[in-house]
Amino acid sequence: AFVSCKDKDTRIELKDNISYIEDSPNVSIDEIEKFNSQFKPLNQDDFSKISKLQKNKSNLIWLKITFEIPNHLKEDELGFFAAYLKSASKVWLNKSYLGGRGTLPKAGVTNGISVGPQAHHYIFYEQSLNFDGINTIFIQLWPGINGSISDYLFVGKQNDCILRSELLTFFNSKIFMFFAGIMIVIFLIYSITYFSLNKFTKVPEYIMFALQTLCTTQFLFSFFAAEI
């Protein structure tokens, strides 16, 4: 992704400060810090294959991301942005819950509900930030079969995080709602045309094409299902 010099001054890049651990779904945010010594650095080669880090399919992956706030950003309202987290996830900042996407599986269950190629952004509240020391973002996630995270993630000004998230989400998922709408209209036109003809003038290709557009709509639905 293109990043200007101005962006670099207002963003704290995070991709080099990520570590991970695999643990039971029963482990809470209050307990995870007990395992700090067991966290391993997350290599950038593994960003696209988080699923392979999950040795026990009943366990979840915890990511730990650390950062410090530079002086020139201490007066700004900050947030967290990730171009995508293809997994079900929950996010905390310094143990303060920020939100999540999808549904994590409970203990003893191997499957959760993941999300599509959505951009993620979370707003930081001032009382949750440590302005004079290290801040820690914890992400608990269920990677599923093809879980991955983007290496384009940063802490920055809230407006920047929101704008980036909205732009990427539009082009990665919301735009498919428009195409799906067109397909539904085509399906209705050809279906109505086919059934309005008498049996001697019916054109089989009309209903075949209508069904093809309906199947295409179902395929497109997977791209924007999380937006509904």
Coordinates of N, CA and C in Angstrom, one line a residue:
A1 N 0.8 -1.2 0.0 CA 0.0 0.0 0.0 C 0.9 1.2 0.0
F2 N 0.4 2.3 -0.7 CA 1.2 3.5 -0.8 C 1.1 4.3 0.5
V3 N 2.2 4.7 1.1 CA 2.3 5.4 2.3 C 3.2 6.7 2.1
S4 N 2.6 7.8 2.4 CA 3.4 9.1 2.2 C 4.2 9.3 3.4
C5 N 5.2 10.3 3.3 CA 6.0 10.7 4.4 C 5.2 11.2 5.5
K6 N 4.1 11.9 5.2 CA 3.2 12.5 6.2 C 2.5 11.4 7.0
D7 N 2.1 10.3 6.2 CA 1.5 9.2 6.9 C 2.4 8.5 7.9
K8 N 3.7 8.4 7.5 CA 4.7 7.7 8.4 C 4.8 8.5 9.7
D9 N 4.7 9.8 9.6 CA 4.8 10.7 10.8 C 3.6 10.5 11.7
T10 N 2.5 10.1 11.2 CA 1.3 10.1 12.0 C 0.8 8.6 12.3
R11 N 1.6 7.7 11.9 CA 1.3 6.3 12.1 C 2.4 5.5 12.9
I12 N 2.0 4.6 13.7 CA 2.9 3.7 14.4 C 2.8 2.4 13.8
E13 N 3.8 2.0 12.9 CA 3.7 0.7 12.2 C 3.9 -0.4 13.3
L14 N 3.1 -1.5 13.1 CA 3.1 -2.6 14.1 C 3.6 -3.9 13.6
K15 N 3.8 -4.1 12.3 CA 4.1 -5.5 11.8 C 5.3 -6.1 12.4
D16 N 6.3 -5.3 12.9 CA 7.5 -5.9 13.5 C 7.4 -6.1 15.0
N17 N 6.2 -5.8 15.6 CA 6.1 -5.9 17.0 C 5.0 -6.9 17.4
I18 N 4.9 -8.0 16.7 CA 3.8 -8.9 16.9 C 4.4 -10.3 17.4
S19 N 3.8 -10.8 18.4 CA 4.1 -12.2 18.9 C 2.8 -13.0 19.1
Y20 N 3.0 -14.3 19.3 CA 1.8 -15.1 19.3 C 1.9 -16.3 20.3
I21 N 0.8 -16.8 20.7 CA 0.8 -18.1 21.5 C -0.5 -18.8 21.2
E22 N -0.5 -20.1 21.2 CA -1.7 -20.9 21.1 C -2.2 -21.4 22.5
D23 N -3.5 -21.2 22.7 CA -3.9 -21.5 24.1 C -5.4 -21.9 24.0
S24 N -5.9 -22.4 25.1 CA -7.3 -22.9 25.2 C -8.3 -21.7 25.2
P25 N -9.5 -21.9 24.7 CA -10.5 -20.8 24.7 C -10.9 -20.4 26.1
N26 N -10.5 -21.2 27.1 CA -10.9 -20.9 28.5 C -10.0 -19.8 29.1
V27 N -8.9 -19.5 28.4 CA -8.0 -18.5 29.0 C -8.5 -17.1 28.7
S28 N -8.7 -16.3 29.8 CA -9.3 -15.0 29.6 C -8.2 -13.9 29.5
I29 N -8.6 -12.7 29.2 CA -7.7 -11.6 29.0 C -6.9 -11.4 30.3
D30 N -7.5 -11.6 31.4 CA -6.9 -11.4 32.7 C -5.8 -12.4 33.0
E31 N -5.9 -13.6 32.3 CA -4.9 -14.7 32.6 C -3.8 -14.7 31.5
I32 N -4.0 -14.1 30.4 CA -3.1 -14.3 29.3 C -1.7 -13.8 29.6
E33 N -1.6 -12.7 30.4 CA -0.3 -12.1 30.7 C 0.6 -13.0 31.5
K34 N 0.0 -14.0 32.1 CA 0.8 -15.0 32.8 C 1.7 -15.8 31.9
F35 N 1.3 -15.8 30.6 CA 2.0 -16.6 29.6 C 3.0 -15.7 28.8
N36 N 3.3 -14.5 29.2 CA 4.1 -13.6 28.4 C 5.4 -14.2 28.0
S37 N 6.0 -15.0 28.8 CA 7.3 -15.6 28.5 C 7.2 -16.6 27.4
Q38 N 6.0 -17.1 27.1 CA 5.8 -18.1 26.1 C 5.4 -17.6 24.7
F39 N 5.2 -16.3 24.6 CA 4.9 -15.7 23.3 C 6.1 -15.8 22.4
K40 N 5.8 -16.1 21.1 CA 6.9 -16.2 20.1 C 6.7 -15.1 19.1
P41 N 7.8 -14.6 18.6 CA 7.7 -13.6 17.5 C 7.0 -14.2 16.3
L42 N 6.1 -13.4 15.7 CA 5.3 -13.8 14.5 C 6.1 -13.3 13.3
N43 N 6.7 -14.3 12.6 CA 7.4 -13.9 11.4 C 6.4 -13.4 10.3
Q44 N 6.9 -12.5 9.5 CA 6.0 -12.0 8.4 C 5.6 -13.0 7.4
D45 N 6.4 -14.1 7.3 CA 6.0 -15.2 6.4 C 4.8 -15.9 6.9
D46 N 4.5 -15.8 8.2 CA 3.3 -16.5 8.8 C 2.1 -15.6 8.8
F47 N 2.1 -14.4 8.4 CA 1.0 -13.5 8.4 C -0.2 -14.1 7.5
S48 N 0.2 -14.7 6.4 CA -0.8 -15.2 5.5 C -1.2 -16.7 5.8
K49 N -0.6 -17.3 6.8 CA -1.0 -18.7 7.2 C -1.1 -18.9 8.7
I50 N -1.8 -18.0 9.3 CA -2.1 -18.1 10.7 C -2.6 -19.5 11.1
S51 N -3.4 -20.0 10.2 CA -4.0 -21.4 10.5 C -3.0 -22.4 10.8
K52 N -1.8 -22.3 10.2 CA -0.8 -23.3 10.4 C -0.1 -23.2 11.8
L53 N -0.4 -22.1 12.4 CA 0.2 -22.0 13.8 C -0.7 -22.7 14.8
Q54 N -1.9 -23.1 14.4 CA -2.8 -23.7 15.3 C -2.6 -25.2 15.3
K55 N -1.9 -25.7 16.3 CA -1.5 -27.2 16.3 C -2.7 -28.0 16.8
N56 N -3.5 -27.4 17.7 CA -4.7 -28.1 18.3 C -5.9 -27.3 17.8
K57 N -6.7 -27.9 17.0 CA -7.9 -27.2 16.4 C -8.9 -26.8 17.4
S58 N -8.8 -27.2 18.6 CA -9.7 -26.8 19.7 C -9.2 -25.5 20.4
N59 N -7.9 -25.1 20.1 CA -7.3 -24.0 20.7 C -7.5 -22.7 19.9
L60 N -7.2 -21.6 20.5 CA -7.3 -20.3 19.8 C -5.8 -19.7 19.7
I61 N -5.7 -18.7 18.9 CA -4.4 -18.0 18.8 C -4.5 -16.6 19.4
W62 N -3.6 -16.3 20.3 CA -3.5 -15.0 20.8 C -2.3 -14.2 20.2
L63 N -2.6 -13.0 19.7 CA -1.6 -12.1 19.2 C -1.3 -11.0 20.2
K64 N -0.1 -10.7 20.4 CA 0.3 -9.6 21.3 C 1.1 -8.6 20.4
I65 N 0.6 -7.3 20.4 CA 1.2 -6.2 19.7 C 1.6 -5.1 20.6
T66 N 2.8 -4.7 20.7 CA 3.2 -3.7 21.6 C 3.6 -2.4 20.8
F67 N 3.4 -1.3 21.5 CA 3.8 0.0 20.8 C 3.9 1.1 21.9
E68 N 4.7 2.1 21.6 CA 4.8 3.3 22.4 C 4.3 4.5 21.6
I69 N 3.7 5.5 22.3 CA 3.2 6.7 21.7 C 4.3 7.8 21.6
P70 N 4.6 8.2 20.4 CA 5.6 9.3 20.3 C 5.1 10.6 20.8
N71 N 5.9 11.5 21.1 CA 5.4 12.8 21.7 C 4.5 13.5 20.8
H72 N 4.8 13.5 19.4 CA 3.9 14.3 18.5 C 2.5 13.7 18.3
L73 N 2.2 12.5 18.9 CA 0.9 12.0 18.8 C 0.1 11.9 20.1
K74 N 0.8 12.4 21.2 CA 0.2 12.3 22.5 C -1.0 13.2 22.7
E75 N -1.2 14.2 21.9 CA -2.3 15.1 22.0 C -3.5 14.7 21.0
D76 N -3.3 13.6 20.2 CA -4.3 13.2 19.2 C -5.1 12.1 19.7
E77 N -6.3 12.0 19.2 CA -7.2 10.8 19.4 C -6.7 9.7 18.5
L78 N -6.5 8.6 19.1 CA -5.8 7.5 18.4 C -6.7 6.3 18.2
G79 N -6.3 5.4 17.2 CA -7.1 4.2 17.0 C -6.1 3.1 16.4
F80 N -6.7 2.0 16.1 CA -6.0 0.8 15.6 C -6.6 0.4 14.3
F81 N -5.8 0.2 13.3 CA -6.2 -0.2 11.9 C -5.5 -1.4 11.5
A82 N -6.3 -2.4 10.9 CA -5.7 -3.5 10.2 C -6.4 -3.7 8.9
A83 N -5.7 -3.9 7.8 CA -6.3 -4.0 6.5 C -7.3 -5.1 6.4
Y84 N -6.9 -6.2 7.1 CA -7.9 -7.3 7.3 C -7.4 -8.3 8.3
L85 N -8.3 -9.0 9.0 CA -8.1 -10.1 9.9 C -9.1 -11.2 9.4
K86 N -8.6 -12.1 8.6 CA -9.5 -13.1 8.1 C -9.7 -14.2 9.1
S87 N -10.5 -13.9 10.1 CA -10.7 -14.8 11.2 C -11.8 -14.2 12.1
A88 N -12.3 -15.0 13.0 CA -13.1 -14.5 14.1 C -12.1 -14.0 15.1
S89 N -12.5 -12.8 15.7 CA -11.5 -12.2 16.6 C -12.1 -11.3 17.7
K90 N -11.4 -11.1 18.8 CA -11.7 -10.2 19.8 C -10.4 -9.3 20.1
V91 N -10.6 -8.1 20.4 CA -9.5 -7.2 20.5 C -9.5 -6.4 21.8
W92 N -8.4 -6.3 22.5 CA -8.2 -5.5 23.7 C -7.1 -4.6 23.6
L93 N -7.2 -3.4 24.3 CA -6.0 -2.5 24.5 C -5.8 -2.4 25.9
N94 N -4.6 -2.9 26.4 CA -4.3 -2.8 27.8 C -5.4 -3.4 28.7
K95 N -5.9 -4.5 28.2 CA -7.0 -5.3 28.9 C -8.4 -4.6 28.8
S96 N -8.5 -3.5 28.1 CA -9.8 -2.9 27.9 C -10.4 -3.4 26.6
Y97 N -11.5 -4.0 26.6 CA -12.1 -4.6 25.4 C -12.5 -3.5 24.4
L98 N -12.1 -3.7 23.2 CA -12.4 -2.8 22.1 C -13.5 -3.3 21.2
G99 N -13.6 -4.6 21.0 CA -14.7 -5.1 20.1 C -14.2 -6.4 19.4
G100 N -15.0 -6.9 18.5 CA -14.6 -8.1 17.8 C -15.4 -8.3 16.5
R101 N -15.0 -9.3 15.8 CA -15.7 -9.7 14.5 C -15.9 -11.2 14.5
G102 N -17.0 -11.6 14.0 CA -17.3 -13.0 13.9 C -17.6 -13.6 15.3
T103 N -17.5 -15.0 15.4 CA -17.9 -15.7 16.6 C -16.8 -16.7 16.9
L104 N -16.1 -16.5 18.1 CA -15.1 -17.5 18.5 C -15.8 -18.7 19.0
P105 N -15.2 -19.9 18.7 CA -15.7 -21.2 19.2 C -15.5 -21.3 20.7
K106 N -16.4 -21.9 21.4 CA -16.3 -22.2 22.8 C -15.4 -23.4 23.1
A107 N -15.1 -23.6 24.3 CA -14.2 -24.7 24.7 C -14.9 -26.0 24.2
G108 N -14.1 -26.9 23.6 CA -14.6 -28.2 23.1 C -15.2 -28.1 21.7
V109 N -15.3 -26.9 21.2 CA -15.8 -26.8 19.8 C -14.7 -26.3 18.9
T110 N -14.6 -26.9 17.7 CA -13.5 -26.6 16.8 C -13.8 -25.5 15.8
N111 N -15.1 -25.2 15.6 CA -15.5 -24.2 14.5 C -16.1 -23.0 15.1
G112 N -15.7 -21.8 14.6 CA -16.3 -20.6 14.9 C -16.9 -20.0 13.6
I113 N -17.3 -18.7 13.6 CA -17.8 -18.1 12.4 C -16.9 -16.9 12.1
S114 N -16.2 -17.1 11.0 CA -15.2 -16.1 10.6 C -15.9 -15.0 9.8
V115 N -15.1 -13.9 9.4 CA -15.5 -12.8 8.6 C -14.7 -12.8 7.3
G116 N -15.3 -12.1 6.3 CA -14.6 -12.0 5.0 C -13.5 -11.0 5.0
P117 N -13.2 -10.5 3.8 CA -12.1 -9.5 3.7 C -12.4 -8.1 4.1
Q118 N -12.7 -7.9 5.4 CA -13.1 -6.6 5.9 C -11.9 -5.9 6.5
A119 N -11.8 -4.6 6.3 CA -10.8 -3.9 7.1 C -11.3 -3.7 8.5
H120 N -10.4 -3.6 9.5 CA -10.8 -3.4 10.9 C -10.3 -2.1 11.4
H121 N -11.1 -1.4 12.2 CA -10.5 -0.3 12.9 C -11.2 -0.3 14.3
Y122 N -10.5 0.1 15.3 CA -11.0 0.3 16.6 C -10.5 1.6 17.2
I123 N -11.4 2.2 18.0 CA -11.1 3.5 18.6 C -10.5 3.3 20.0
F124 N -9.4 4.0 20.3 CA -8.8 4.0 21.6 C -9.4 5.1 22.5
Y125 N -9.7 4.7 23.7 CA -10.2 5.7 24.7 C -9.0 6.1 25.5
E126 N -8.9 7.4 25.8 CA -7.8 8.0 26.4 C -7.4 7.4 27.7
Q127 N -8.5 7.0 28.5 CA -8.2 6.4 29.8 C -7.6 5.0 29.7
S128 N -7.6 4.4 28.5 CA -7.1 3.0 28.3 C -5.6 3.1 27.8
L129 N -5.1 4.2 27.4 CA -3.8 4.4 26.9 C -2.8 4.7 27.9
N130 N -1.6 4.2 27.7 CA -0.4 4.5 28.5 C 0.5 5.4 27.7
F131 N 0.5 6.7 28.0 CA 1.2 7.7 27.2 C 2.7 7.8 27.5
D132 N 3.1 7.1 28.6 CA 4.5 7.2 29.0 C 5.2 5.9 29.1
G133 N 4.6 4.9 28.4 CA 5.2 3.6 28.5 C 4.7 2.7 27.4
I134 N 4.8 1.4 27.6 CA 4.4 0.4 26.5 C 2.9 0.1 26.6
N135 N 2.3 0.1 25.5 CA 0.9 -0.3 25.3 C 0.8 -1.6 24.7
T136 N -0.2 -2.4 25.0 CA -0.3 -3.8 24.5 C -1.7 -4.0 23.9
I137 N -1.7 -4.4 22.6 CA -3.0 -4.8 22.0 C -2.9 -6.4 22.0
F138 N -4.0 -7.0 22.5 CA -4.2 -8.4 22.5 C -5.3 -8.7 21.5
I139 N -5.0 -9.7 20.6 CA -6.1 -10.2 19.7 C -6.2 -11.7 19.9
Q140 N -7.4 -12.1 20.3 CA -7.7 -13.5 20.4 C -8.4 -13.9 19.1
L141 N -8.0 -14.9 18.4 CA -8.6 -15.2 17.2 C -8.7 -16.7 16.9
W142 N -9.7 -17.0 16.1 CA -9.9 -18.4 15.6 C -9.6 -18.3 14.1
P143 N -8.5 -18.9 13.7 CA -8.1 -18.7 12.3 C -8.9 -19.5 11.2
G144 N -9.6 -20.6 11.7 CA -10.3 -21.4 10.7 C -9.3 -22.1 9.7
I145 N -9.8 -22.3 8.5 CA -8.9 -23.1 7.6 C -7.9 -22.2 6.9
N146 N -8.3 -20.9 6.6 CA -7.5 -20.0 5.8 C -7.3 -18.7 6.5
G147 N -7.1 -18.8 7.8 CA -7.0 -17.5 8.6 C -5.7 -16.8 8.2
S148 N -5.7 -15.5 8.2 CA -4.5 -14.7 7.9 C -4.8 -13.3 8.4
I149 N -3.7 -12.5 8.6 CA -3.8 -11.1 8.9 C -2.9 -10.3 8.0
S150 N -3.3 -9.1 7.8 CA -2.5 -8.2 6.9 C -1.3 -7.7 7.6
D151 N -0.2 -7.4 6.9 CA 0.9 -6.8 7.4 C 0.8 -5.2 7.4
Y152 N -0.3 -4.8 6.8 CA -0.7 -3.3 6.8 C -1.5 -3.0 8.0
L153 N -0.9 -2.8 9.1 CA -1.6 -2.5 10.3 C -0.8 -1.5 11.1
F154 N -1.6 -0.5 11.7 CA -0.9 0.6 12.4 C -1.8 1.2 13.5
V155 N -1.2 1.9 14.4 CA -1.9 2.8 15.3 C -1.7 4.2 14.8
G156 N -2.8 5.0 14.7 CA -2.7 6.3 14.2 C -3.9 7.2 14.6
K157 N -4.0 8.3 14.0 CA -5.1 9.2 14.3 C -6.4 8.5 13.9
Q158 N -7.4 8.8 14.7 CA -8.7 8.1 14.6 C -9.3 8.3 13.2
N159 N -9.3 9.6 12.7 CA -9.8 9.9 11.4 C -9.1 9.1 10.3
D160 N -7.8 8.9 10.4 CA -7.0 8.2 9.4 C -7.5 6.7 9.4
C161 N -7.6 6.1 10.6 CA -8.0 4.7 10.8 C -9.4 4.5 10.2
I162 N -10.3 5.4 10.5 CA -11.7 5.2 10.0 C -11.7 5.3 8.5
L163 N -11.0 6.3 7.9 CA -11.1 6.6 6.5 C -10.5 5.4 5.8
R164 N -9.3 4.9 6.2 CA -8.7 3.7 5.6 C -9.6 2.5 5.6
S165 N -10.2 2.3 6.8 CA -11.1 1.2 6.9 C -12.3 1.2 6.0
E166 N -12.9 2.4 5.9 CA -14.1 2.6 5.1 C -13.8 2.4 3.6
L167 N -12.6 2.9 3.2 CA -12.2 2.8 1.8 C -12.0 1.3 1.4
L168 N -11.2 0.6 2.2 CA -10.9 -0.8 1.9 C -12.1 -1.7 2.0
T169 N -12.9 -1.4 3.0 CA -14.2 -2.2 3.1 C -15.1 -2.0 1.9
F170 N -15.1 -0.8 1.5 CA -16.0 -0.6 0.3 C -15.5 -1.4 -0.9
F171 N -14.2 -1.3 -1.2 CA -13.7 -1.9 -2.4 C -13.5 -3.5 -2.2
N172 N -13.4 -3.9 -1.0 CA -13.2 -5.4 -0.7 C -14.6 -6.1 -0.5
S173 N -15.6 -5.4 -0.1 CA -16.9 -6.1 0.2 C -18.1 -5.3 -0.2
K174 N -18.2 -4.1 0.2 CA -19.5 -3.3 0.0 C -19.8 -3.2 -1.5
I175 N -18.8 -3.0 -2.3 CA -19.1 -2.8 -3.8 C -19.8 -4.0 -4.4
F176 N -19.6 -5.2 -3.8 CA -20.2 -6.4 -4.3 C -21.7 -6.4 -4.0
M177 N -22.2 -5.6 -3.0 CA -23.6 -5.5 -2.8 C -24.3 -4.8 -4.0
F178 N -23.6 -3.9 -4.7 CA -24.1 -3.2 -5.9 C -24.3 -4.2 -7.0
F179 N -23.2 -5.0 -7.2 CA -23.3 -6.0 -8.3 C -24.4 -7.1 -8.0
A180 N -24.5 -7.5 -6.7 CA -25.5 -8.5 -6.4 C -26.9 -7.9 -6.6
G181 N -27.1 -6.6 -6.4 CA -28.4 -6.0 -6.6 C -28.7 -6.0 -8.1
I182 N -27.7 -5.8 -9.0 CA -28.0 -5.8 -10.4 C -28.3 -7.2 -10.8
M183 N -27.7 -8.2 -10.3 CA -27.9 -9.6 -10.6 C -29.4 -10.0 -10.2
I184 N -29.8 -9.5 -9.1 CA -31.2 -9.9 -8.6 C -32.2 -9.2 -9.6
V185 N -32.0 -8.0 -10.0 CA -32.9 -7.4 -11.0 C -32.9 -8.2 -12.3
I186 N -31.8 -8.6 -12.8 CA -31.7 -9.4 -14.0 C -32.5 -10.7 -13.8
F187 N -32.3 -11.3 -12.6 CA -33.0 -12.6 -12.3 C -34.5 -12.4 -12.4
L188 N -35.0 -11.3 -11.8 CA -36.4 -11.0 -11.8 C -36.9 -10.8 -13.2
I189 N -36.2 -10.0 -14.0 CA -36.7 -9.6 -15.3 C -36.8 -10.9 -16.2
Y190 N -35.8 -11.7 -16.2 CA -35.8 -12.9 -17.0 C -36.8 -14.0 -16.5
S191 N -36.9 -14.1 -15.2 CA -37.9 -15.0 -14.6 C -39.3 -14.6 -15.0
I192 N -39.6 -13.3 -14.8 CA -41.0 -12.8 -15.1 C -41.3 -12.9 -16.6
T193 N -40.3 -12.6 -17.4 CA -40.5 -12.8 -18.8 C -40.7 -14.2 -19.2
Y194 N -40.0 -15.1 -18.7 CA -40.2 -16.6 -19.0 C -41.6 -17.0 -18.6
F195 N -42.0 -16.7 -17.4 CA -43.3 -17.3 -16.9 C -44.5 -16.5 -17.4
S196 N -44.2 -15.3 -18.0 CA -45.3 -14.6 -18.6 C -45.7 -15.1 -20.1
L197 N -44.7 -15.8 -20.6 CA -45.0 -16.4 -22.0 C -45.8 -17.7 -21.9
N198 N -46.6 -17.9 -22.9 CA -47.3 -19.2 -22.9 C -46.4 -20.3 -23.2
K199 N -46.9 -21.5 -23.1 CA -46.0 -22.7 -23.2 C -45.5 -22.9 -24.6
F200 N -46.1 -22.3 -25.6 CA -45.6 -22.5 -26.9 C -44.5 -21.4 -27.3
T201 N -44.5 -20.4 -26.5 CA -43.5 -19.3 -26.9 C -42.4 -19.2 -25.8
K202 N -42.4 -20.1 -24.8 CA -41.4 -20.0 -23.7 C -40.0 -20.2 -24.3
V203 N -39.1 -19.5 -23.8 CA -37.7 -19.6 -24.3 C -36.9 -20.2 -23.1
P204 N -36.4 -21.5 -23.2 CA -35.7 -22.1 -22.1 C -34.5 -21.3 -21.6
E205 N -33.8 -20.7 -22.6 CA -32.6 -19.9 -22.2 C -32.9 -18.8 -21.2
Y206 N -34.1 -18.3 -21.2 CA -34.4 -17.2 -20.3 C -34.3 -17.7 -18.8
I207 N -35.0 -18.8 -18.5 CA -34.9 -19.3 -17.2 C -33.6 -19.9 -16.8
M208 N -32.8 -20.4 -17.8 CA -31.4 -20.8 -17.5 C -30.6 -19.7 -17.1
F209 N -30.7 -18.6 -17.9 CA -29.9 -17.4 -17.6 C -30.3 -16.8 -16.2
A210 N -31.6 -16.8 -15.9 CA -32.1 -16.3 -14.6 C -31.5 -17.1 -13.5
L211 N -31.4 -18.4 -13.6 CA -30.9 -19.2 -12.6 C -29.4 -19.0 -12.4
Q212 N -28.7 -18.8 -13.5 CA -27.3 -18.5 -13.5 C -27.0 -17.2 -12.7
T213 N -27.8 -16.2 -12.9 CA -27.6 -14.9 -12.2 C -27.9 -15.1 -10.7
L214 N -28.9 -16.0 -10.4 CA -29.2 -16.2 -9.0 C -28.0 -16.9 -8.3
C215 N -27.4 -17.9 -9.0 CA -26.2 -18.5 -8.4 C -25.1 -17.6 -8.3
T216 N -24.9 -16.7 -9.2 CA -23.8 -15.7 -9.1 C -24.1 -14.8 -7.9
T217 N -25.4 -14.4 -7.7 CA -25.7 -13.6 -6.5 C -25.3 -14.3 -5.2
Q218 N -25.6 -15.6 -5.1 CA -25.2 -16.3 -3.9 C -23.7 -16.4 -3.7
F219 N -23.0 -16.4 -4.8 CA -21.5 -16.4 -4.7 C -21.0 -15.0 -4.2
L220 N -21.6 -13.9 -4.7 CA -21.2 -12.6 -4.3 C -21.6 -12.3 -2.9
F221 N -22.6 -13.0 -2.4 CA -23.1 -12.7 -1.0 C -22.0 -13.0 0.0
S222 N -21.1 -14.0 -0.3 CA -20.1 -14.3 0.7 C -19.1 -13.1 0.9
F223 N -19.0 -12.2 0.0 CA -18.1 -11.1 0.1 C -18.6 -10.0 1.0
F224 N -19.9 -9.8 1.1 CA -20.5 -8.7 1.9 C -21.4 -9.2 3.0
A225 N -21.4 -10.5 3.3 CA -22.3 -11.0 4.3 C -22.1 -10.4 5.7
A226 N -20.9 -10.1 6.0 CA -20.6 -9.5 7.3 C -21.1 -8.0 7.4
E227 N -21.4 -7.4 6.3 CA -21.9 -6.0 6.3 C -23.4 -5.9 6.5
I228 N -24.1 -7.1 6.5 CA -25.6 -7.1 6.6 C -26.0 -7.2 8.1

